mmCIF file of N, CA and C in Angstrom:
data_model
loop_
_atom_site.group_PDB
_atom_site.id
_atom_site.type_symbol
_atom_site.label_atom_id
_atom_site.label_comp_id
_atom_site.label_asym_id
_atom_site.label_seq_id
_atom_site.Cartn_x
_atom_site.Cartn_y
_atom_site.Cartn_z
ATOM 1 N N MET A 1028 4.774 6.200 -3.704
ATOM 2 C CA MET A 1028 3.782 5.874 -4.499
ATOM 3 C C MET A 1028 2.464 5.184 -3.792
ATOM 4 N N GLU A 1029 1.444 5.648 -3.724
ATOM 5 C CA GLU A 1029 0.320 5.363 -3.130
ATOM 6 C C GLU A 1029 -0.218 3.986 -3.466
ATOM 7 N N LEU A 1030 0.013 3.502 -4.505
ATOM 8 C CA LEU A 1030 -0.429 2.302 -5.056
ATOM 9 C C LEU A 1030 0.490 1.001 -4.227
ATOM 10 N N LEU A 1031 1.830 1.391 -4.456
ATOM 11 C CA LEU A 1031 2.649 0.553 -3.573
ATOM 12 C C LEU A 1031 2.358 0.603 -2.179
ATOM 13 N N ARG A 1032 1.956 1.403 -1.503
ATOM 14 C CA ARG A 1032 1.846 1.745 -0.064
ATOM 15 C C ARG A 1032 0.477 0.728 0.246
ATOM 16 N N GLN A 1033 -0.486 0.668 -0.574
ATOM 17 C CA GLN A 1033 -1.695 -0.054 -0.449
ATOM 18 C C GLN A 1033 -1.420 -1.543 -0.364
ATOM 19 N N LEU A 1034 -0.655 -1.853 -1.451
ATOM 20 C CA LEU A 1034 -0.286 -3.183 -1.651
ATOM 21 C C LEU A 1034 0.337 -3.847 -0.594
ATOM 22 N N GLN A 1035 1.229 -2.968 -0.077
ATOM 23 C CA GLN A 1035 2.132 -3.405 1.078
ATOM 24 C C GLN A 1035 1.187 -3.466 2.298
ATOM 25 N N GLN A 1036 0.200 -2.727 2.488
ATOM 26 C CA GLN A 1036 -0.639 -2.691 3.609
ATOM 27 C C GLN A 1036 -1.569 -4.022 3.449
ATOM 28 N N ASP A 1037 -1.886 -4.328 2.340
ATOM 29 C CA ASP A 1037 -2.704 -5.525 1.935
ATOM 30 C C ASP A 1037 -2.058 -6.642 2.412
ATOM 31 N N HIS A 1038 -0.619 -6.733 1.967
ATOM 32 C CA HIS A 1038 0.149 -7.977 2.393
ATOM 33 C C HIS A 1038 -0.004 -7.973 4.133
ATOM 34 N N GLN A 1039 0.402 -6.920 4.728
ATOM 35 C CA GLN A 1039 0.284 -6.956 6.223
ATOM 36 C C GLN A 1039 -0.912 -7.516 6.577
ATOM 37 N N SER A 1040 -2.227 -6.988 6.056
ATOM 38 C CA SER A 1040 -3.363 -7.437 6.549
ATOM 39 C C SER A 1040 -3.674 -8.900 6.199
ATOM 40 N N PHE A 1041 -2.898 -9.396 5.100
ATOM 41 C CA PHE A 1041 -3.238 -10.890 4.976
ATOM 42 C C PHE A 1041 -2.428 -11.775 5.800
ATOM 43 N N LEU A 1042 -1.247 -11.192 6.212
ATOM 44 C CA LEU A 1042 -0.512 -11.970 7.271
ATOM 45 C C LEU A 1042 -1.345 -11.978 8.724
ATOM 46 N N ALA A 1043 -1.886 -10.944 9.100
ATOM 47 C CA ALA A 1043 -2.819 -10.939 10.233
ATOM 48 C C ALA A 1043 -3.793 -11.874 10.009
ATOM 49 N N THR A 1044 -4.568 -12.019 8.989
ATOM 50 C CA THR A 1044 -5.587 -12.762 8.915
ATOM 51 C C THR A 1044 -5.004 -14.304 8.683
ATOM 52 N N LEU A 1045 -3.930 -14.589 8.107
ATOM 53 C CA LEU A 1045 -3.452 -16.060 8.186
ATOM 54 C C LEU A 1045 -3.102 -16.246 9.637
ATOM 55 N N ALA A 1046 -2.478 -15.244 10.396
ATOM 56 C CA ALA A 1046 -2.078 -15.830 11.840
ATOM 57 C C ALA A 1046 -3.509 -15.960 12.726
ATOM 58 N N ARG A 1047 -4.583 -15.293 12.405
ATOM 59 C CA ARG A 1047 -5.678 -15.487 13.052
ATOM 60 C C ARG A 1047 -6.366 -16.887 12.579
ATOM 61 N N ILE A 1048 -6.303 -17.314 11.391
ATOM 62 C CA ILE A 1048 -6.794 -18.735 11.024
ATOM 63 C C ILE A 1048 -6.005 -19.637 11.677
ATOM 64 N N GLN A 1049 -4.578 -19.380 11.586
ATOM 65 C CA GLN A 1049 -3.809 -20.399 12.313
ATOM 66 C C GLN A 1049 -3.980 -20.539 13.767
ATOM 67 N N GLY A 1050 -4.336 -19.361 14.535
ATOM 68 C CA GLY A 1050 -4.628 -19.443 15.844
ATOM 69 C C GLY A 1050 -6.031 -20.080 16.189
ATOM 70 N N LEU A 1051 -6.932 -20.078 15.290
ATOM 71 C CA LEU A 1051 -8.198 -20.736 15.559
ATOM 72 C C LEU A 1051 -8.146 -22.359 15.071
ATOM 73 N N LEU A 1052 -7.176 -22.729 14.333
ATOM 74 C CA LEU A 1052 -7.365 -24.033 13.911
ATOM 75 C C LEU A 1052 -6.218 -24.782 14.580
ATOM 76 N N LEU A 1053 -4.989 -24.364 14.748
ATOM 77 C CA LEU A 1053 -3.831 -24.961 15.453
ATOM 78 C C LEU A 1053 -3.359 -24.330 16.598
ATOM 79 N N ASP A 1054 -2.952 -25.240 17.355
ATOM 80 C CA ASP A 1054 -2.291 -24.879 18.608
ATOM 81 C C ASP A 1054 -0.862 -24.880 18.390
ATOM 82 N N ALA A 1055 -0.211 -24.538 19.444
ATOM 83 C CA ALA A 1055 1.179 -23.971 19.258
ATOM 84 C C ALA A 1055 2.186 -25.149 18.692
ATOM 85 N N ASP A 1056 1.548 -26.397 18.785
ATOM 86 C CA ASP A 1056 2.471 -27.378 18.232
ATOM 87 C C ASP A 1056 1.798 -27.856 16.803
ATOM 88 N N ASN A 1057 1.093 -27.177 16.192
ATOM 89 C CA ASN A 1057 0.474 -27.179 14.823
ATOM 90 C C ASN A 1057 -0.360 -28.476 14.846
ATOM 91 N N ARG A 1058 -1.175 -28.691 16.034
ATOM 92 C CA ARG A 1058 -1.940 -29.970 16.069
ATOM 93 C C ARG A 1058 -3.508 -29.254 15.961
ATOM 94 N N TYR A 1059 -4.387 -29.850 15.141
ATOM 95 C CA TYR A 1059 -5.569 -29.344 14.628
ATOM 96 C C TYR A 1059 -6.665 -29.556 15.771
ATOM 97 N N PHE A 1060 -7.227 -28.336 16.271
ATOM 98 C CA PHE A 1060 -8.107 -28.464 17.367
ATOM 99 C C PHE A 1060 -7.797 -29.357 18.489
ATOM 100 N N SER A 1061 -6.751 -28.809 19.219
ATOM 101 C CA SER A 1061 -6.257 -29.722 20.308
ATOM 102 C C SER A 1061 -7.173 -30.080 21.371
ATOM 103 N N ASN A 1062 -8.445 -29.185 21.281
ATOM 104 C CA ASN A 1062 -9.328 -29.446 22.207
ATOM 105 C C ASN A 1062 -10.761 -30.091 21.646
ATOM 106 N N GLY A 1063 -10.444 -30.668 20.721
ATOM 107 C CA GLY A 1063 -11.575 -31.354 19.772
ATOM 108 C C GLY A 1063 -12.188 -30.215 18.620
ATOM 109 N N ARG A 1064 -12.537 -30.962 17.617
ATOM 110 C CA ARG A 1064 -13.104 -30.170 16.609
ATOM 111 C C ARG A 1064 -14.392 -29.631 16.751
ATOM 112 N N GLU A 1065 -14.529 -28.352 16.782
ATOM 113 C CA GLU A 1065 -15.690 -27.701 17.100
ATOM 114 C C GLU A 1065 -16.210 -26.891 15.888
ATOM 115 N N ARG A 1066 -17.493 -27.088 15.498
ATOM 116 C CA ARG A 1066 -18.253 -26.620 14.478
ATOM 117 C C ARG A 1066 -18.059 -24.990 14.522
ATOM 118 N N ALA A 1067 -18.235 -24.422 15.688
ATOM 119 C CA ALA A 1067 -17.970 -22.790 15.754
ATOM 120 C C ALA A 1067 -16.616 -22.418 15.301
ATOM 121 N N THR A 1068 -15.758 -23.346 15.780
ATOM 122 C CA THR A 1068 -14.229 -22.742 15.183
ATOM 123 C C THR A 1068 -14.218 -22.921 13.798
ATOM 124 N N THR A 1069 -14.688 -23.943 13.127
ATOM 125 C CA THR A 1069 -14.437 -24.197 11.888
ATOM 126 C C THR A 1069 -15.220 -23.050 11.035
ATOM 127 N N LEU A 1070 -16.364 -22.972 11.581
ATOM 128 C CA LEU A 1070 -17.043 -21.757 10.933
ATOM 129 C C LEU A 1070 -16.556 -20.395 10.975
ATOM 130 N N ALA A 1071 -15.729 -20.079 12.089
ATOM 131 C CA ALA A 1071 -14.915 -18.826 12.247
ATOM 132 C C ALA A 1071 -13.776 -18.983 11.154
ATOM 133 N N ALA A 1072 -13.210 -19.947 11.260
ATOM 134 C CA ALA A 1072 -12.087 -20.110 10.150
ATOM 135 C C ALA A 1072 -12.656 -19.843 8.719
ATOM 136 N N LEU A 1073 -13.615 -20.665 8.426
ATOM 137 C CA LEU A 1073 -14.140 -20.520 6.917
ATOM 138 C C LEU A 1073 -14.342 -19.081 6.746
ATOM 139 N N SER A 1074 -14.992 -18.451 7.563
ATOM 140 C CA SER A 1074 -15.557 -16.742 7.447
ATOM 141 C C SER A 1074 -14.274 -16.181 7.240
ATOM 142 N N LEU A 1075 -13.056 -16.545 8.104
ATOM 143 C CA LEU A 1075 -11.806 -15.612 7.792
ATOM 144 C C LEU A 1075 -11.366 -16.221 6.244
ATOM 145 N N LEU A 1076 -11.462 -17.405 5.948
ATOM 146 C CA LEU A 1076 -11.068 -17.853 4.694
ATOM 147 C C LEU A 1076 -11.576 -17.284 3.533
ATOM 148 N N ASP A 1077 -13.035 -17.031 3.845
ATOM 149 C CA ASP A 1077 -13.839 -16.385 2.715
ATOM 150 C C ASP A 1077 -13.441 -14.827 2.593
ATOM 151 N N GLN A 1078 -13.146 -14.126 3.678
ATOM 152 C CA GLN A 1078 -12.972 -12.640 3.799
ATOM 153 C C GLN A 1078 -11.616 -12.555 3.003
ATOM 154 N N LEU A 1079 -10.498 -13.558 3.426
ATOM 155 C CA LEU A 1079 -9.142 -13.446 2.811
ATOM 156 C C LEU A 1079 -9.178 -13.666 1.295
ATOM 157 N N LEU A 1080 -9.915 -14.604 0.888
ATOM 158 C CA LEU A 1080 -10.239 -14.790 -0.519
ATOM 159 C C LEU A 1080 -10.910 -13.483 -1.535
ATOM 160 N N ARG A 1081 -11.715 -12.895 -0.644
ATOM 161 C CA ARG A 1081 -12.356 -11.639 -1.324
ATOM 162 C C ARG A 1081 -11.240 -10.733 -1.348
ATOM 163 N N ASP A 1082 -10.426 -10.463 -0.228
ATOM 164 C CA ASP A 1082 -9.376 -9.499 -0.135
ATOM 165 C C ASP A 1082 -8.360 -9.828 -0.862
ATOM 166 N N LEU A 1083 -7.961 -11.093 -1.115
ATOM 167 C CA LEU A 1083 -6.868 -11.510 -2.166
ATOM 168 C C LEU A 1083 -7.371 -11.207 -3.619
ATOM 169 N N ARG A 1084 -8.792 -11.630 -4.002
ATOM 170 C CA ARG A 1084 -9.023 -11.114 -5.393
ATOM 171 C C ARG A 1084 -9.212 -9.560 -5.764
ATOM 172 N N ARG A 1085 -9.499 -8.758 -4.761
ATOM 173 C CA ARG A 1085 -9.289 -7.302 -4.901
ATOM 174 C C ARG A 1085 -7.915 -6.864 -4.965
ATOM 175 N N HIS A 1086 -7.054 -7.505 -4.240
ATOM 176 C CA HIS A 1086 -5.752 -6.970 -4.353
ATOM 177 C C HIS A 1086 -4.967 -7.582 -5.723
ATOM 178 N N GLU A 1087 -5.404 -8.862 -6.146
ATOM 179 C CA GLU A 1087 -4.980 -9.078 -7.453
ATOM 180 C C GLU A 1087 -5.431 -8.178 -8.496
ATOM 181 N N ARG A 1088 -6.677 -7.993 -8.640
ATOM 182 C CA ARG A 1088 -7.404 -6.742 -9.503
ATOM 183 C C ARG A 1088 -6.469 -5.761 -9.734
ATOM 184 N N THR A 1089 -6.062 -5.214 -8.492
ATOM 185 C CA THR A 1089 -5.378 -3.867 -8.326
ATOM 186 C C THR A 1089 -3.990 -4.124 -8.925
ATOM 187 N N GLU A 1090 -3.465 -5.253 -8.697
ATOM 188 C CA GLU A 1090 -2.195 -5.660 -9.161
ATOM 189 C C GLU A 1090 -2.106 -5.875 -10.693
ATOM 190 N N HIS A 1091 -3.178 -6.316 -11.308
ATOM 191 C CA HIS A 1091 -3.346 -6.753 -12.484
ATOM 192 C C HIS A 1091 -3.783 -5.516 -13.506
ATOM 193 N N ARG A 1092 -4.606 -4.620 -12.873
ATOM 194 C CA ARG A 1092 -5.103 -3.459 -13.569
ATOM 195 C C ARG A 1092 -4.160 -2.410 -13.497
ATOM 196 N N GLU A 1093 -3.645 -2.291 -12.412
ATOM 197 C CA GLU A 1093 -2.719 -0.868 -11.963
ATOM 198 C C GLU A 1093 -1.203 -1.193 -12.156
ATOM 199 N N PHE A 1094 -0.896 -2.168 -11.010
ATOM 200 C CA PHE A 1094 0.634 -2.023 -10.505
ATOM 201 C C PHE A 1094 1.370 -3.007 -11.860
ATOM 202 N N PHE A 1095 1.013 -4.115 -12.080
ATOM 203 C CA PHE A 1095 1.684 -4.738 -13.469
ATOM 204 C C PHE A 1095 1.952 -3.773 -14.638
ATOM 205 N N PRO A 1096 0.962 -3.352 -15.118
ATOM 206 C CA PRO A 1096 0.633 -2.452 -16.311
ATOM 207 C C PRO A 1096 1.897 -1.189 -16.072
ATOM 208 N N LEU A 1097 1.982 -0.556 -14.859
ATOM 209 C CA LEU A 1097 2.636 0.321 -14.665
ATOM 210 C C LEU A 1097 4.278 -0.213 -14.489
ATOM 211 N N LEU A 1098 4.569 -1.322 -14.079
ATOM 212 C CA LEU A 1098 5.758 -1.986 -14.073
ATOM 213 C C LEU A 1098 6.190 -2.207 -15.320
ATOM 214 N N ARG A 1099 5.314 -2.797 -16.183
ATOM 215 C CA ARG A 1099 5.686 -3.244 -17.522
ATOM 216 C C ARG A 1099 6.093 -2.075 -18.439
ATOM 217 N N ARG A 1100 5.323 -0.898 -18.077
ATOM 218 C CA ARG A 1100 5.553 0.278 -18.987
ATOM 219 C C ARG A 1100 6.931 0.835 -18.525
ATOM 220 N N ARG A 1101 7.049 0.991 -17.143
ATOM 221 C CA ARG A 1101 8.249 1.767 -16.722
ATOM 222 C C ARG A 1101 9.442 0.797 -16.474
ATOM 223 N N LEU A 1102 9.319 -0.435 -16.230
ATOM 224 C CA LEU A 1102 10.447 -1.514 -15.844
ATOM 225 C C LEU A 1102 10.268 -2.687 -16.935
ATOM 226 N N PRO A 1103 10.474 -2.528 -18.056
ATOM 227 C CA PRO A 1103 10.185 -3.627 -18.941
ATOM 228 C C PRO A 1103 11.087 -5.047 -18.804
ATOM 229 N N GLY A 1104 12.169 -4.986 -18.019
ATOM 230 C CA GLY A 1104 12.720 -6.139 -17.639
ATOM 231 C C GLY A 1104 12.350 -6.896 -16.572
ATOM 232 N N LEU A 1105 11.179 -6.512 -16.002
ATOM 233 C CA LEU A 1105 10.414 -7.148 -14.950
ATOM 234 C C LEU A 1105 9.329 -8.126 -15.458
ATOM 235 N N ASN A 1106 9.355 -8.213 -16.685
ATOM 236 C CA ASN A 1106 8.136 -8.865 -17.479
ATOM 237 C C ASN A 1106 8.145 -10.504 -16.943
ATOM 238 N N PRO A 1107 9.407 -10.997 -16.947
ATOM 239 C CA PRO A 1107 9.506 -12.437 -16.441
ATOM 240 C C PRO A 1107 9.062 -12.646 -15.011
ATOM 241 N N ALA A 1108 9.192 -11.804 -14.158
ATOM 242 C CA ALA A 1108 8.933 -11.883 -12.876
ATOM 243 C C ALA A 1108 7.547 -11.571 -12.523
ATOM 244 N N ILE A 1109 6.839 -10.653 -13.488
ATOM 245 C CA ILE A 1109 5.425 -10.366 -13.355
ATOM 246 C C ILE A 1109 4.829 -11.795 -13.764
ATOM 247 N N ARG A 1110 5.311 -12.415 -14.921
ATOM 248 C CA ARG A 1110 4.461 -13.548 -15.348
ATOM 249 C C ARG A 1110 4.600 -14.749 -14.202
ATOM 250 N N ALA A 1111 5.543 -14.582 -13.431
ATOM 251 C CA ALA A 1111 5.779 -15.785 -12.423
ATOM 252 C C ALA A 1111 4.760 -15.408 -11.384
ATOM 253 N N VAL A 1112 4.556 -14.232 -11.012
ATOM 254 C CA VAL A 1112 3.734 -13.859 -9.833
ATOM 255 C C VAL A 1112 2.237 -14.123 -10.487
ATOM 256 N N GLU A 1113 2.000 -13.718 -11.511
ATOM 257 C CA GLU A 1113 0.500 -14.010 -12.030
ATOM 258 C C GLU A 1113 0.182 -15.559 -12.097
ATOM 259 N N LEU A 1114 1.232 -16.370 -12.279
ATOM 260 C CA LEU A 1114 1.115 -17.978 -12.092
ATOM 261 C C LEU A 1114 0.821 -18.056 -11.013
ATOM 262 N N ASP A 1115 1.514 -17.538 -9.942
ATOM 263 C CA ASP A 1115 1.307 -17.873 -8.516
ATOM 264 C C ASP A 1115 -0.140 -17.582 -8.138
ATOM 265 N N HIS A 1116 -0.608 -16.400 -8.633
ATOM 266 C CA HIS A 1116 -1.928 -16.062 -8.169
ATOM 267 C C HIS A 1116 -3.016 -17.080 -8.438
ATOM 268 N N GLY A 1117 -3.075 -18.025 -9.551
ATOM 269 C CA GLY A 1117 -4.002 -18.760 -10.026
ATOM 270 C C GLY A 1117 -3.718 -20.147 -8.904
ATOM 271 N N SER A 1118 -2.349 -20.292 -8.724
ATOM 272 C CA SER A 1118 -2.033 -21.595 -7.849
ATOM 273 C C SER A 1118 -2.723 -21.313 -6.265
ATOM 274 N N ILE A 1119 -2.412 -20.138 -5.907
ATOM 275 C CA ILE A 1119 -3.054 -19.587 -4.537
ATOM 276 C C ILE A 1119 -4.559 -19.885 -4.476
ATOM 277 N N GLN A 1120 -5.192 -19.197 -5.520
ATOM 278 C CA GLN A 1120 -6.543 -19.486 -5.601
ATOM 279 C C GLN A 1120 -7.050 -20.870 -5.273
ATOM 280 N N ALA A 1121 -6.532 -21.825 -6.233
ATOM 281 C CA ALA A 1121 -6.984 -23.078 -5.965
ATOM 282 C C ALA A 1121 -6.387 -23.731 -4.752
ATOM 283 N N ARG A 1122 -5.362 -23.146 -4.201
ATOM 284 C CA ARG A 1122 -5.047 -23.919 -2.717
ATOM 285 C C ARG A 1122 -6.037 -23.498 -1.967
ATOM 286 N N ILE A 1123 -6.408 -22.323 -1.767
ATOM 287 C CA ILE A 1123 -7.486 -21.836 -1.111
ATOM 288 C C ILE A 1123 -8.872 -22.464 -0.978
ATOM 289 N N ALA A 1124 -9.307 -22.712 -2.290
ATOM 290 C CA ALA A 1124 -10.538 -23.461 -2.612
ATOM 291 C C ALA A 1124 -10.606 -24.742 -2.048
ATOM 292 N N ASP A 1125 -9.210 -25.435 -2.315
ATOM 293 C CA ASP A 1125 -9.099 -26.788 -1.843
ATOM 294 C C ASP A 1125 -9.210 -26.948 -0.409
ATOM 295 N N PHE A 1126 -8.477 -25.996 0.196
ATOM 296 C CA PHE A 1126 -8.410 -25.999 1.650
ATOM 297 C C PHE A 1126 -9.818 -25.612 2.345
ATOM 298 N N ARG A 1127 -10.461 -24.818 1.763
ATOM 299 C CA ARG A 1127 -11.809 -24.402 2.228
ATOM 300 C C ARG A 1127 -12.813 -25.524 2.031
ATOM 301 N N GLU A 1128 -12.656 -26.342 1.073
ATOM 302 C CA GLU A 1128 -13.665 -27.462 0.784
ATOM 303 C C GLU A 1128 -13.234 -28.538 1.825
ATOM 304 N N THR A 1129 -11.921 -28.794 2.041
ATOM 305 C CA THR A 1129 -11.514 -29.640 3.196
ATOM 306 C C THR A 1129 -11.935 -29.271 4.435
ATOM 307 N N LEU A 1130 -12.048 -28.128 4.955
ATOM 308 C CA LEU A 1130 -12.204 -27.700 6.047
ATOM 309 C C LEU A 1130 -13.717 -27.513 6.297
ATOM 310 N N ASP A 1131 -14.483 -27.322 5.354
ATOM 311 C CA ASP A 1131 -15.895 -27.290 5.343
ATOM 312 C C ASP A 1131 -16.526 -28.594 5.479
ATOM 313 N N GLY A 1132 -16.052 -29.861 5.357
ATOM 314 C CA GLY A 1132 -16.389 -30.904 5.945
ATOM 315 C C GLY A 1132 -17.379 -31.697 4.575
ATOM 316 N N SER A 1133 -17.049 -31.234 3.493
ATOM 317 C CA SER A 1133 -17.590 -31.530 2.274
ATOM 318 C C SER A 1133 -17.320 -33.242 2.096
ATOM 319 N N ARG A 1134 -16.077 -33.642 2.674
ATOM 320 C CA ARG A 1134 -15.753 -34.919 2.665
ATOM 321 C C ARG A 1134 -15.152 -35.097 4.069
ATOM 322 N N ARG A 1135 -15.056 -36.565 4.430
ATOM 323 C CA ARG A 1135 -14.417 -36.711 5.621
ATOM 324 C C ARG A 1135 -12.899 -36.831 5.366
ATOM 325 N N VAL A 1136 -12.228 -36.103 6.259
ATOM 326 C CA VAL A 1136 -10.722 -36.211 6.003
ATOM 327 C C VAL A 1136 -9.993 -36.287 7.579
ATOM 328 N N LEU A 1137 -8.782 -36.509 7.500
ATOM 329 C CA LEU A 1137 -8.205 -36.833 8.887
ATOM 330 C C LEU A 1137 -7.687 -35.393 9.214
ATOM 331 N N ASN A 1138 -7.560 -35.227 10.467
ATOM 332 C CA ASN A 1138 -6.964 -34.039 10.987
ATOM 333 C C ASN A 1138 -5.669 -33.507 10.396
ATOM 334 N N ARG A 1139 -4.722 -34.765 10.253
ATOM 335 C CA ARG A 1139 -3.523 -34.388 9.629
ATOM 336 C C ARG A 1139 -3.506 -33.698 8.307
ATOM 337 N N GLU A 1140 -4.510 -34.180 7.437
ATOM 338 C CA GLU A 1140 -4.691 -33.547 6.238
ATOM 339 C C GLU A 1140 -4.977 -32.283 6.518
ATOM 340 N N ILE A 1141 -5.954 -31.676 7.270
ATOM 341 C CA ILE A 1141 -6.168 -30.380 7.449
ATOM 342 C C ILE A 1141 -4.957 -29.541 7.957
ATOM 343 N N ILE A 1142 -4.439 -30.291 8.792
ATOM 344 C CA ILE A 1142 -3.081 -29.583 9.041
ATOM 345 C C ILE A 1142 -2.023 -29.352 8.127
ATOM 346 N N ARG A 1143 -1.866 -30.183 7.240
ATOM 347 C CA ARG A 1143 -0.918 -30.317 6.157
ATOM 348 C C ARG A 1143 -1.529 -29.161 5.098
ATOM 349 N N LYS A 1144 -2.502 -29.154 4.663
ATOM 350 C CA LYS A 1144 -3.372 -28.247 3.753
ATOM 351 C C LYS A 1144 -3.064 -26.749 4.340
ATOM 352 N N ALA A 1145 -3.457 -26.806 5.744
ATOM 353 C CA ALA A 1145 -3.385 -25.369 6.303
ATOM 354 C C ALA A 1145 -1.839 -24.691 6.539
ATOM 355 N N LEU A 1146 -1.029 -25.504 6.821
ATOM 356 C CA LEU A 1146 0.515 -25.133 6.611
ATOM 357 C C LEU A 1146 0.766 -24.860 5.379
ATOM 358 N N ALA A 1147 0.405 -25.637 4.394
ATOM 359 C CA ALA A 1147 0.916 -25.517 3.048
ATOM 360 C C ALA A 1147 0.616 -24.238 2.390
ATOM 361 N N LEU A 1148 -0.923 -23.815 2.770
ATOM 362 C CA LEU A 1148 -1.462 -22.667 2.384
ATOM 363 C C LEU A 1148 -0.694 -21.486 2.927
ATOM 364 N N MET A 1149 -0.611 -21.524 4.274
ATOM 365 C CA MET A 1149 0.015 -20.245 4.839
ATOM 366 C C MET A 1149 1.505 -20.167 4.363
ATOM 367 N N ARG A 1150 2.202 -21.158 4.255
ATOM 368 C CA ARG A 1150 3.675 -21.044 3.741
ATOM 369 C C ARG A 1150 3.563 -20.637 2.327
ATOM 370 N N GLY A 1151 2.670 -21.167 1.415
ATOM 371 C CA GLY A 1151 2.732 -20.707 0.183
ATOM 372 C C GLY A 1151 2.274 -19.217 -0.183
ATOM 373 N N LEU A 1152 1.294 -18.507 0.886
ATOM 374 C CA LEU A 1152 1.090 -17.243 0.711
ATOM 375 C C LEU A 1152 2.209 -16.436 1.079
ATOM 376 N N ARG A 1153 2.547 -17.102 2.141
ATOM 377 C CA ARG A 1153 3.715 -16.148 2.821
ATOM 378 C C ARG A 1153 4.853 -15.886 1.770
ATOM 379 N N GLU A 1154 5.369 -17.095 1.211
ATOM 380 C CA GLU A 1154 6.402 -17.161 0.074
ATOM 381 C C GLU A 1154 6.065 -16.391 -1.140
ATOM 382 N N HIS A 1155 4.718 -16.252 -1.363
ATOM 383 C CA HIS A 1155 4.341 -15.512 -2.617
ATOM 384 C C HIS A 1155 4.593 -13.957 -2.324
ATOM 385 N N MET A 1156 4.170 -13.529 -0.886
ATOM 386 C CA MET A 1156 4.142 -12.181 -0.619
ATOM 387 C C MET A 1156 5.539 -11.680 -0.545
ATOM 388 N N LYS A 1157 6.450 -12.530 0.057
ATOM 389 C CA LYS A 1157 7.909 -12.305 -0.093
ATOM 390 C C LYS A 1157 8.527 -12.072 -1.459
ATOM 391 N N LYS A 1158 8.163 -12.952 -2.248
ATOM 392 C CA LYS A 1158 8.531 -12.854 -3.830
ATOM 393 C C LYS A 1158 8.196 -11.560 -4.365
ATOM 394 N N GLU A 1159 6.744 -11.277 -3.996
ATOM 395 C CA GLU A 1159 6.334 -9.810 -4.642
ATOM 396 C C GLU A 1159 7.161 -8.633 -4.097
ATOM 397 N N GLU A 1160 7.199 -8.778 -2.537
ATOM 398 C CA GLU A 1160 8.132 -7.806 -1.890
ATOM 399 C C GLU A 1160 9.384 -7.507 -2.359
ATOM 400 N N ARG A 1161 10.152 -8.677 -2.077
ATOM 401 C CA ARG A 1161 11.567 -8.589 -2.956
ATOM 402 C C ARG A 1161 11.783 -8.351 -4.110
ATOM 403 N N GLY A 1162 10.935 -8.687 -4.997
ATOM 404 C CA GLY A 1162 11.261 -8.598 -6.558
ATOM 405 C C GLY A 1162 10.521 -7.143 -7.062
ATOM 406 N N LEU A 1163 9.094 -7.315 -7.090
ATOM 407 C CA LEU A 1163 8.398 -6.220 -7.660
ATOM 408 C C LEU A 1163 8.202 -4.966 -7.019
ATOM 409 N N PHE A 1164 7.875 -5.225 -5.437
ATOM 410 C CA PHE A 1164 7.732 -4.105 -4.684
ATOM 411 C C PHE A 1164 9.208 -3.231 -4.628
ATOM 412 N N LYS A 1165 10.010 -4.080 -4.442
ATOM 413 C CA LYS A 1165 11.523 -3.252 -4.299
ATOM 414 C C LYS A 1165 11.790 -2.567 -5.482
ATOM 415 N N ALA A 1166 11.589 -3.147 -6.821
ATOM 416 C CA ALA A 1166 11.917 -2.613 -8.062
ATOM 417 C C ALA A 1166 10.986 -1.145 -8.066
ATOM 418 N N ALA A 1167 9.492 -1.342 -7.634
ATOM 419 C CA ALA A 1167 8.568 -0.151 -7.897
ATOM 420 C C ALA A 1167 8.998 0.969 -6.866
ATOM 421 N N ARG A 1168 9.933 0.696 -5.866
ATOM 422 C CA ARG A 1168 10.422 1.838 -5.058
ATOM 423 C C ARG A 1168 11.366 2.686 -5.942
ATOM 424 N N THR A 1169 11.830 2.241 -6.822
ATOM 425 C CA THR A 1169 12.906 3.014 -7.633
ATOM 426 C C THR A 1169 12.429 4.014 -8.561
ATOM 427 N N LEU A 1170 10.896 3.818 -8.609
ATOM 428 C CA LEU A 1170 10.255 4.651 -9.748
ATOM 429 C C LEU A 1170 9.979 5.955 -8.887
ATOM 430 N N PRO A 1171 9.945 7.030 -9.649
ATOM 431 C CA PRO A 1171 9.514 8.294 -9.043
ATOM 432 C C PRO A 1171 8.207 8.383 -8.550
ATOM 433 N N LEU A 1172 7.720 9.229 -7.459
ATOM 434 C CA LEU A 1172 6.859 9.279 -6.901
ATOM 435 C C LEU A 1172 5.426 9.815 -8.021
ATOM 436 N N ARG A 1173 5.675 10.316 -8.858
ATOM 437 C CA ARG A 1173 4.627 10.738 -9.838
ATOM 438 C C ARG A 1173 4.212 9.682 -10.887
ATOM 439 N N ALA A 1174 5.037 8.388 -10.592
ATOM 440 C CA ALA A 1174 4.707 7.303 -11.456
ATOM 441 C C ALA A 1174 3.308 6.742 -11.300
#
């Protein structure tokens, strides 16, 4: 199913972007800007966050307009799992916006708050993708290719 393949590719792209953001912001010991906080690095991370947010919105639109309706029609027993994923989407968008605001310097924050939010966001996105892949994507693979 081409739709499923595209959604899985999106997840791989999101993971790569998260790794790039983490590489920009955190060193191997998860310390924020071990060489000091540099505005150019912050701007690069913000740019990646903005791209990630745009890509996530596109991905979510595809899920809501095409993937979830297909699953609801063909596998109605998945409705509770679909609702849980939909709730996750709103939470993820809020976490990204909060992290972006923190990183942008709209208010003074300690480096440890930036680290905490960065790691929480990355962990949350990874957990969400695993939930989709182990539940919805796995179930979608049982559908005939013509679906």
